[in-house]
PDB file of C-alpha atoms in Angstrom:
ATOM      1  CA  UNK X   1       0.000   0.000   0.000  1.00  0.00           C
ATOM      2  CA  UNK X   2       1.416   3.071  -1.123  1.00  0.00           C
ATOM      3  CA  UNK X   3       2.218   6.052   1.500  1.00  0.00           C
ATOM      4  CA  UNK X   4       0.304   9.078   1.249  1.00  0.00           C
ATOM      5  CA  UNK X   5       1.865  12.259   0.229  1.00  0.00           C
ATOM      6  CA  UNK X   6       2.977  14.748   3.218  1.00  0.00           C
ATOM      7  CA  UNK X   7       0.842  17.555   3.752  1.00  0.00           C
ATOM      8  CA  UNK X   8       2.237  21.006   2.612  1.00  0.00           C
ATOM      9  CA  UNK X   9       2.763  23.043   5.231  1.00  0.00           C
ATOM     10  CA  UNK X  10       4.437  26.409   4.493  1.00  0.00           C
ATOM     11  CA  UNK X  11       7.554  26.672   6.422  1.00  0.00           C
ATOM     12  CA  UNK X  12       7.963  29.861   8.149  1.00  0.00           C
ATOM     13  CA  UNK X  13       5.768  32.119   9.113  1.00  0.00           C
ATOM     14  CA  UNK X  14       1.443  32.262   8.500  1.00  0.00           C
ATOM     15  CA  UNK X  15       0.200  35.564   7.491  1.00  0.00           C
ATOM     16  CA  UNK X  16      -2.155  36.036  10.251  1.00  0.00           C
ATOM     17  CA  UNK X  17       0.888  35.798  12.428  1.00  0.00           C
ATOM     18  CA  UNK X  18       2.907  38.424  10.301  1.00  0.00           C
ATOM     19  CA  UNK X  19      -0.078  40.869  10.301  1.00  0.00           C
ATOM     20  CA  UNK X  20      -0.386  40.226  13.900  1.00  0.00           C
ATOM     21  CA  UNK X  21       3.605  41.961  14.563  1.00  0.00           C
ATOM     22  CA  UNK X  22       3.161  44.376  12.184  1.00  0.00           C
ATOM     23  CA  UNK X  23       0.411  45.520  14.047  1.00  0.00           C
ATOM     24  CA  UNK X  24       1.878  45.411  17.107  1.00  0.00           C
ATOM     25  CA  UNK X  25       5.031  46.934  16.029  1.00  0.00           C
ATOM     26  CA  UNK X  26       2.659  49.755  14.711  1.00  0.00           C
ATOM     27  CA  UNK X  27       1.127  50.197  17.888  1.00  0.00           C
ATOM     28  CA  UNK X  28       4.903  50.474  19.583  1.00  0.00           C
ATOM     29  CA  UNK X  29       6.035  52.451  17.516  1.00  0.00           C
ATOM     30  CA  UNK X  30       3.176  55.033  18.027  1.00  0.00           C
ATOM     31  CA  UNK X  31       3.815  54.761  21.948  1.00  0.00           C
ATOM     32  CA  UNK X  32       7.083  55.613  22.269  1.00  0.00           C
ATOM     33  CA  UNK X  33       7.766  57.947  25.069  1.00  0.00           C
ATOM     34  CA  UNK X  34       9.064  61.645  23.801  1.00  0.00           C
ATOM     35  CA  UNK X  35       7.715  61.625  20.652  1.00  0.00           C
ATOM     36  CA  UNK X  36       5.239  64.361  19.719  1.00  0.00           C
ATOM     37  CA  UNK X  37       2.131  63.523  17.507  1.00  0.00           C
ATOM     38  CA  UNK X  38       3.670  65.843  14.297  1.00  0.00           C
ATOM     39  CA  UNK X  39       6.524  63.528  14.444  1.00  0.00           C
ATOM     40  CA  UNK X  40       8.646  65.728  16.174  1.00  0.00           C
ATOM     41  CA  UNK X  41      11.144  64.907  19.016  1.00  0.00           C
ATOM     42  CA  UNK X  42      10.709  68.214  21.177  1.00  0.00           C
ATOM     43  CA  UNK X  43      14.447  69.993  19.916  1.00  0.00           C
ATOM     44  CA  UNK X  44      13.500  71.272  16.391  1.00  0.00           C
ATOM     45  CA  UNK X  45      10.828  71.556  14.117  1.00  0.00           C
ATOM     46  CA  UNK X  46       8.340  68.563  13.782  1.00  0.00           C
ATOM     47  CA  UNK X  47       7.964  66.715  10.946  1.00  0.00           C
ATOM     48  CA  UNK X  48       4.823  68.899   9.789  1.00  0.00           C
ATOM     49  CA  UNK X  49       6.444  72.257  10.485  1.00  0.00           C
ATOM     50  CA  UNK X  50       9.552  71.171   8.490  1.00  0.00           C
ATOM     51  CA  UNK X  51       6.495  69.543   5.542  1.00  0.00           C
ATOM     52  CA  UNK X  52       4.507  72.859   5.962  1.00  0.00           C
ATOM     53  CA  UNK X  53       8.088  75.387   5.480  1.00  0.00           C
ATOM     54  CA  UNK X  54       9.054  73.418   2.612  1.00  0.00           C
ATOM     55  CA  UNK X  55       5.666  73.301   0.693  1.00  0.00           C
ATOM     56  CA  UNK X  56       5.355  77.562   1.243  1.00  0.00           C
ATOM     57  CA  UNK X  57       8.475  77.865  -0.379  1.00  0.00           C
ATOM     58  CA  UNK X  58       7.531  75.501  -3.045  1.00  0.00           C
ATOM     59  CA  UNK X  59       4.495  77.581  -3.799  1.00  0.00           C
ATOM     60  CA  UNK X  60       6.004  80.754  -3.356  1.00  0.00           C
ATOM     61  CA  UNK X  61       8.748  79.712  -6.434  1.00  0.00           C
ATOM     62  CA  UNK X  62       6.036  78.266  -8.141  1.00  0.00           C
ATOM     63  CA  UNK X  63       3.703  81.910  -7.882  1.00  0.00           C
ATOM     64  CA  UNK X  64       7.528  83.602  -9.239  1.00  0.00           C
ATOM     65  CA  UNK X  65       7.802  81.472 -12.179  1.00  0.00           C
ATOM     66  CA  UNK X  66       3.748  81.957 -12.529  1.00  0.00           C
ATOM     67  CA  UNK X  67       4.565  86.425 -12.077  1.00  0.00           C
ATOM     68  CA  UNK X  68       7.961  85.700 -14.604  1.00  0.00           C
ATOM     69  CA  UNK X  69       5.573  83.966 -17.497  1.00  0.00           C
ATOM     70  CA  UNK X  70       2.603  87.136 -16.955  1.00  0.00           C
ATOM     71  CA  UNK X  71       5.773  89.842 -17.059  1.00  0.00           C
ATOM     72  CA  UNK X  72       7.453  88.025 -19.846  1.00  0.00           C
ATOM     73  CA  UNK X  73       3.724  87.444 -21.911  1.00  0.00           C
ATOM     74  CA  UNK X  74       0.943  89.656 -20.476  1.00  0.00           C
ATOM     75  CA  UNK X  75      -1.705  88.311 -23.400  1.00  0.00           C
ATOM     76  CA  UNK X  76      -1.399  85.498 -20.829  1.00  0.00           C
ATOM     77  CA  UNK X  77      -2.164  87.386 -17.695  1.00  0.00           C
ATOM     78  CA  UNK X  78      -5.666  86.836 -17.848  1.00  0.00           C
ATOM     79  CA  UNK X  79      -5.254  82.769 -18.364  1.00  0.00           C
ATOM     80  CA  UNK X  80      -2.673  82.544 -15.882  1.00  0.00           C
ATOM     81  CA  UNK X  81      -4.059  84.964 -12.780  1.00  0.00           C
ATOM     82  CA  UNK X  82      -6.339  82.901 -11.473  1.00  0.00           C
ATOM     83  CA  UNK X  83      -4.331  79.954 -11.180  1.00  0.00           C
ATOM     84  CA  UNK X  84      -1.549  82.097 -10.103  1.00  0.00           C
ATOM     85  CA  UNK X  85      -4.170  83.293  -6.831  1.00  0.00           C
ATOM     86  CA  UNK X  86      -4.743  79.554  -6.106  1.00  0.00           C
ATOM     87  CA  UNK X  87      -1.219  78.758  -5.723  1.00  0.00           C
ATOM     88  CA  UNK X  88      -0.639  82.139  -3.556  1.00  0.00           C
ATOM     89  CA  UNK X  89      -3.718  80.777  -1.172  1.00  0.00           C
ATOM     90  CA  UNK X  90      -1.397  77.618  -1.093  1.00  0.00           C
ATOM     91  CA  UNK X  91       1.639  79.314   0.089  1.00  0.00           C
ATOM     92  CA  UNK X  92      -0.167  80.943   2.702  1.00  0.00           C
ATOM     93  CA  UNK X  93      -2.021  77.741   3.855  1.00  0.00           C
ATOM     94  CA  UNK X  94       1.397  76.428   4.311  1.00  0.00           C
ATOM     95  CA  UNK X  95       2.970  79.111   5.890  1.00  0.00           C
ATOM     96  CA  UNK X  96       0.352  78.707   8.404  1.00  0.00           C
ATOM     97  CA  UNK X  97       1.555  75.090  10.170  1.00  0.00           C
ATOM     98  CA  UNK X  98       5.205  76.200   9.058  1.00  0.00           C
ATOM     99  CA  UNK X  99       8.002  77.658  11.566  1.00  0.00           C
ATOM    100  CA  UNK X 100       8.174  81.347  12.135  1.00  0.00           C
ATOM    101  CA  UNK X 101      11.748  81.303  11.307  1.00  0.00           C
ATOM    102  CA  UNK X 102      10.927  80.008   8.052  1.00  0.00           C
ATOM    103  CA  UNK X 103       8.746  83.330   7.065  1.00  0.00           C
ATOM    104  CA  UNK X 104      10.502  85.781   5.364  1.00  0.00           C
ATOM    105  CA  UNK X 105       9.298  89.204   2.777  1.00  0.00           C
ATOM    106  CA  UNK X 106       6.980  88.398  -0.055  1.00  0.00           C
ATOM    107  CA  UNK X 107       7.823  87.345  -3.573  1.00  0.00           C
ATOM    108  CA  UNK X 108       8.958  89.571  -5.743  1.00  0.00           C
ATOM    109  CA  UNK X 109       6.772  91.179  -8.348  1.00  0.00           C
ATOM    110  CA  UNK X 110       3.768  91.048  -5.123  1.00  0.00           C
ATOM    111  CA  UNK X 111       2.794  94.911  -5.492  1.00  0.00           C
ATOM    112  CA  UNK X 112       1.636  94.405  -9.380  1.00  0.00           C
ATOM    113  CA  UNK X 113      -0.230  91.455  -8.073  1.00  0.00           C
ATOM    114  CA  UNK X 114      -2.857  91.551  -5.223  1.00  0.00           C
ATOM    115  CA  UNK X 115      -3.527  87.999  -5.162  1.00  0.00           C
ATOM    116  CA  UNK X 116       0.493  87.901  -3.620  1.00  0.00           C
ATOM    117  CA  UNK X 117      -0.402  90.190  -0.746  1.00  0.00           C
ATOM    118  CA  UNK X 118      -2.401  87.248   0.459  1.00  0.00           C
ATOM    119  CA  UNK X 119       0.891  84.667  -0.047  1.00  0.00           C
ATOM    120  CA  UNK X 120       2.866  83.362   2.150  1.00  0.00           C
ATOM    121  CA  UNK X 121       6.280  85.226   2.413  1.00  0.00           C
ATOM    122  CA  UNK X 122       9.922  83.124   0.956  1.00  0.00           C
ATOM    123  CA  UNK X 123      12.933  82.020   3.192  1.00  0.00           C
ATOM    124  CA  UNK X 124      15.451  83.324   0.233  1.00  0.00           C
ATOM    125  CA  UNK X 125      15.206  85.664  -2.552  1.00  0.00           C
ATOM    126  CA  UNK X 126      15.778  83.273  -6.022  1.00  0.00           C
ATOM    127  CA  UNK X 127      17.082  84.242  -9.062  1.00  0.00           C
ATOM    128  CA  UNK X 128      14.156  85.130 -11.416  1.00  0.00           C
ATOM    129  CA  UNK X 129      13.123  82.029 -13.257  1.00  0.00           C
ATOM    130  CA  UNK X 130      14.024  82.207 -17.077  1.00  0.00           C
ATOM    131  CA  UNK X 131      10.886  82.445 -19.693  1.00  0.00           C
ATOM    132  CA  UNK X 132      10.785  80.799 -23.199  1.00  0.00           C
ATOM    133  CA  UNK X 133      10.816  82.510 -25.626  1.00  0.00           C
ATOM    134  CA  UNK X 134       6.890  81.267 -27.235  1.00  0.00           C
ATOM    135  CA  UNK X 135       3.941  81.239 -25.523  1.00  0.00           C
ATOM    136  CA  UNK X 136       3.214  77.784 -25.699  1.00  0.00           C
ATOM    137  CA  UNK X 137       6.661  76.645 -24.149  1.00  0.00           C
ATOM    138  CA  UNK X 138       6.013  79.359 -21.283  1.00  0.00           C
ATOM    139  CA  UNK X 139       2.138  77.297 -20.779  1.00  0.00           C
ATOM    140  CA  UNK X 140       4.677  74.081 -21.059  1.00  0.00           C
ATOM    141  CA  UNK X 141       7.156  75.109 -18.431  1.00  0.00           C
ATOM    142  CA  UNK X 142       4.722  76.083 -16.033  1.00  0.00           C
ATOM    143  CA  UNK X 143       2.514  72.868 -16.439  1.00  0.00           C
ATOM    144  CA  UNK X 144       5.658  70.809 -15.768  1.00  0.00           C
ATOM    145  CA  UNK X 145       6.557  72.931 -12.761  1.00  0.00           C
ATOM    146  CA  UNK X 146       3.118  72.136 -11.322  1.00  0.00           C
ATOM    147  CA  UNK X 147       3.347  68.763 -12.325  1.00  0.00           C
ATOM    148  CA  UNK X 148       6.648  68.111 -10.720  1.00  0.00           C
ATOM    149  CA  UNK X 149       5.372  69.799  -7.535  1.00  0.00           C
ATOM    150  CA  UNK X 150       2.118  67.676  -7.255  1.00  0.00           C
ATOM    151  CA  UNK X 151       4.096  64.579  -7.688  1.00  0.00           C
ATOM    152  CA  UNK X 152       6.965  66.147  -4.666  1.00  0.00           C
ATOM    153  CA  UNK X 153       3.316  66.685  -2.790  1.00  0.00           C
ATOM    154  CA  UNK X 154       1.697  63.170  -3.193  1.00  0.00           C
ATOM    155  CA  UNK X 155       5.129  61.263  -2.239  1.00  0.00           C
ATOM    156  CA  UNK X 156       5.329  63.876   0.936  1.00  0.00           C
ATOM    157  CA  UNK X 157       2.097  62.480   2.341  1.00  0.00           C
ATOM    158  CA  UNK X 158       3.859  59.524   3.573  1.00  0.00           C
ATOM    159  CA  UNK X 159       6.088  61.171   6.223  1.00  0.00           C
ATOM    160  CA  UNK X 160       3.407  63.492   8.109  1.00  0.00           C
ATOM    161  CA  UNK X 161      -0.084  63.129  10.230  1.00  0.00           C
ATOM    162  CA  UNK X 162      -3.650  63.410   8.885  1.00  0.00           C
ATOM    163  CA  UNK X 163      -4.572  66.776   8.288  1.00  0.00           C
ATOM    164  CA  UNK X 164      -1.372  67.961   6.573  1.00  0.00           C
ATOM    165  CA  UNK X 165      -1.215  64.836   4.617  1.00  0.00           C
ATOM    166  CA  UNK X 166      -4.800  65.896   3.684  1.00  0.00           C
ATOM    167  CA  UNK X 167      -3.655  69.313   2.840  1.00  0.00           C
ATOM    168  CA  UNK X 168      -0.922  68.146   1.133  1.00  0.00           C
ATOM    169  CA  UNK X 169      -3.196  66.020  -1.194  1.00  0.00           C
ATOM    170  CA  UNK X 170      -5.921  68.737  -1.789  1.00  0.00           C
ATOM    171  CA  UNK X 171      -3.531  71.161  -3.139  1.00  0.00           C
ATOM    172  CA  UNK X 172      -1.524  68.024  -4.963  1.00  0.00           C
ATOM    173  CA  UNK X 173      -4.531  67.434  -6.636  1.00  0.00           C
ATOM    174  CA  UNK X 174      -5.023  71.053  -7.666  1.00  0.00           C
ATOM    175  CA  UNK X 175      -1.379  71.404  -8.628  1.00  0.00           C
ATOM    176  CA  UNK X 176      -2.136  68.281 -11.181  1.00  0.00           C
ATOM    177  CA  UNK X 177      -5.570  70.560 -12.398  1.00  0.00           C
ATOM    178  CA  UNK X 178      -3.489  73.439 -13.031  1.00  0.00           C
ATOM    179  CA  UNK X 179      -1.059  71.696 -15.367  1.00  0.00           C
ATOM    180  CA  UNK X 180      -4.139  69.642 -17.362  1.00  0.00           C
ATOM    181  CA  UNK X 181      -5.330  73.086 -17.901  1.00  0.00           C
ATOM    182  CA  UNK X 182      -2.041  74.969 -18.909  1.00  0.00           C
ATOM    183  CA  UNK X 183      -1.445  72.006 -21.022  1.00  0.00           C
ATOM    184  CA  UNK X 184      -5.169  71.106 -22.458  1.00  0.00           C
ATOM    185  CA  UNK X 185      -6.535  74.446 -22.614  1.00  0.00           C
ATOM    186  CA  UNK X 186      -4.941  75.273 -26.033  1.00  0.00           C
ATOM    187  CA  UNK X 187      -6.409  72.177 -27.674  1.00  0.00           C
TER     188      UNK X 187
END
């Protein structure tokens, strides 16, 4: 009579047993004495100040390039203020959970643009950013810019709490809108 064949049994570890540790090791890890909720250890900044300082300058470069492309081709002032505003709101939303240390004078450019009295001031004056030439590659270069900022955004929500992560993705998401409309708008 012929043996039957042994029963598979995985070696190692089940997965109830792995998702079991890495639960617990979650719940650890969010006890730990010393640590603050923003991720901060009580010496510096917390994770979300540090998130917050970073994303005002981000928009704050982002509202120079958008003031550089309206100086450099006003027939596009009209397209672009509105989207320009939106990303000044930004900067000031972030400037709001961001260090005081980290606030600095306005953009350049703000006094021809009211919709900059409302952003969020810079940590360093930048050179101003350079303008192609065409219209088109100006609507290009600042539809990249956004894009490449969104993206920055979305990987960002990783490292910090709830409501800046949710901040974070709200104006992610409307960085993304503003380059599908510099982008489709001409088609």
């Amino acid at each position: 009579m012929p043996l039957p064949p042994p029963s598979r049994t995985p070696s190692g570890p089940r997965r109830r047993s792995l998702l079991a540790s890495a639960a617990g090791a979650a719940l650890l890890v969010g006890c730990s004495p010393g640590a603050d909720p923003d991720g901060g250890t009580g010496g510096g900044p917390s994770v979300t100040e540090r998130a917050s300082a970073r994303a005002a300058r981000d928009s704050l470069e982002l509202v120079e390039q958008y003031d550089a492309v309206i100086a450099a081709h006003p027939a596009l002032a009209e397209r672009l203020r509105p989207l320009r505003a939106e990303v000044a709101l930004h900067a000031k939303a972030f400037a709001e959970g961001a260090p005081a240390a980290s606030r600095s004078p306005e953009p350049s450019g703000s006094a021809s643009h009211p919709a900059s009295a409302s952003a969020a001031p810079s940590t360093s004056p930048t050179a101003s950013p350079t303008v192609p030439a065409g219209k088109k590659d100006a609507l290009a270069g600042l539809a990249a810019a956004e894009r490449s900022l969104a993206d920055r955004r979305a990987k960002a929500l990783l490292d910090v709490p709830a409501e800046p992560a949710r901040l974070l993705a709200s104006v992610a998401a409307a960085g993304a809108a503003h380059a599908y409309l510099l982008t489709e708008g001409e088609k």
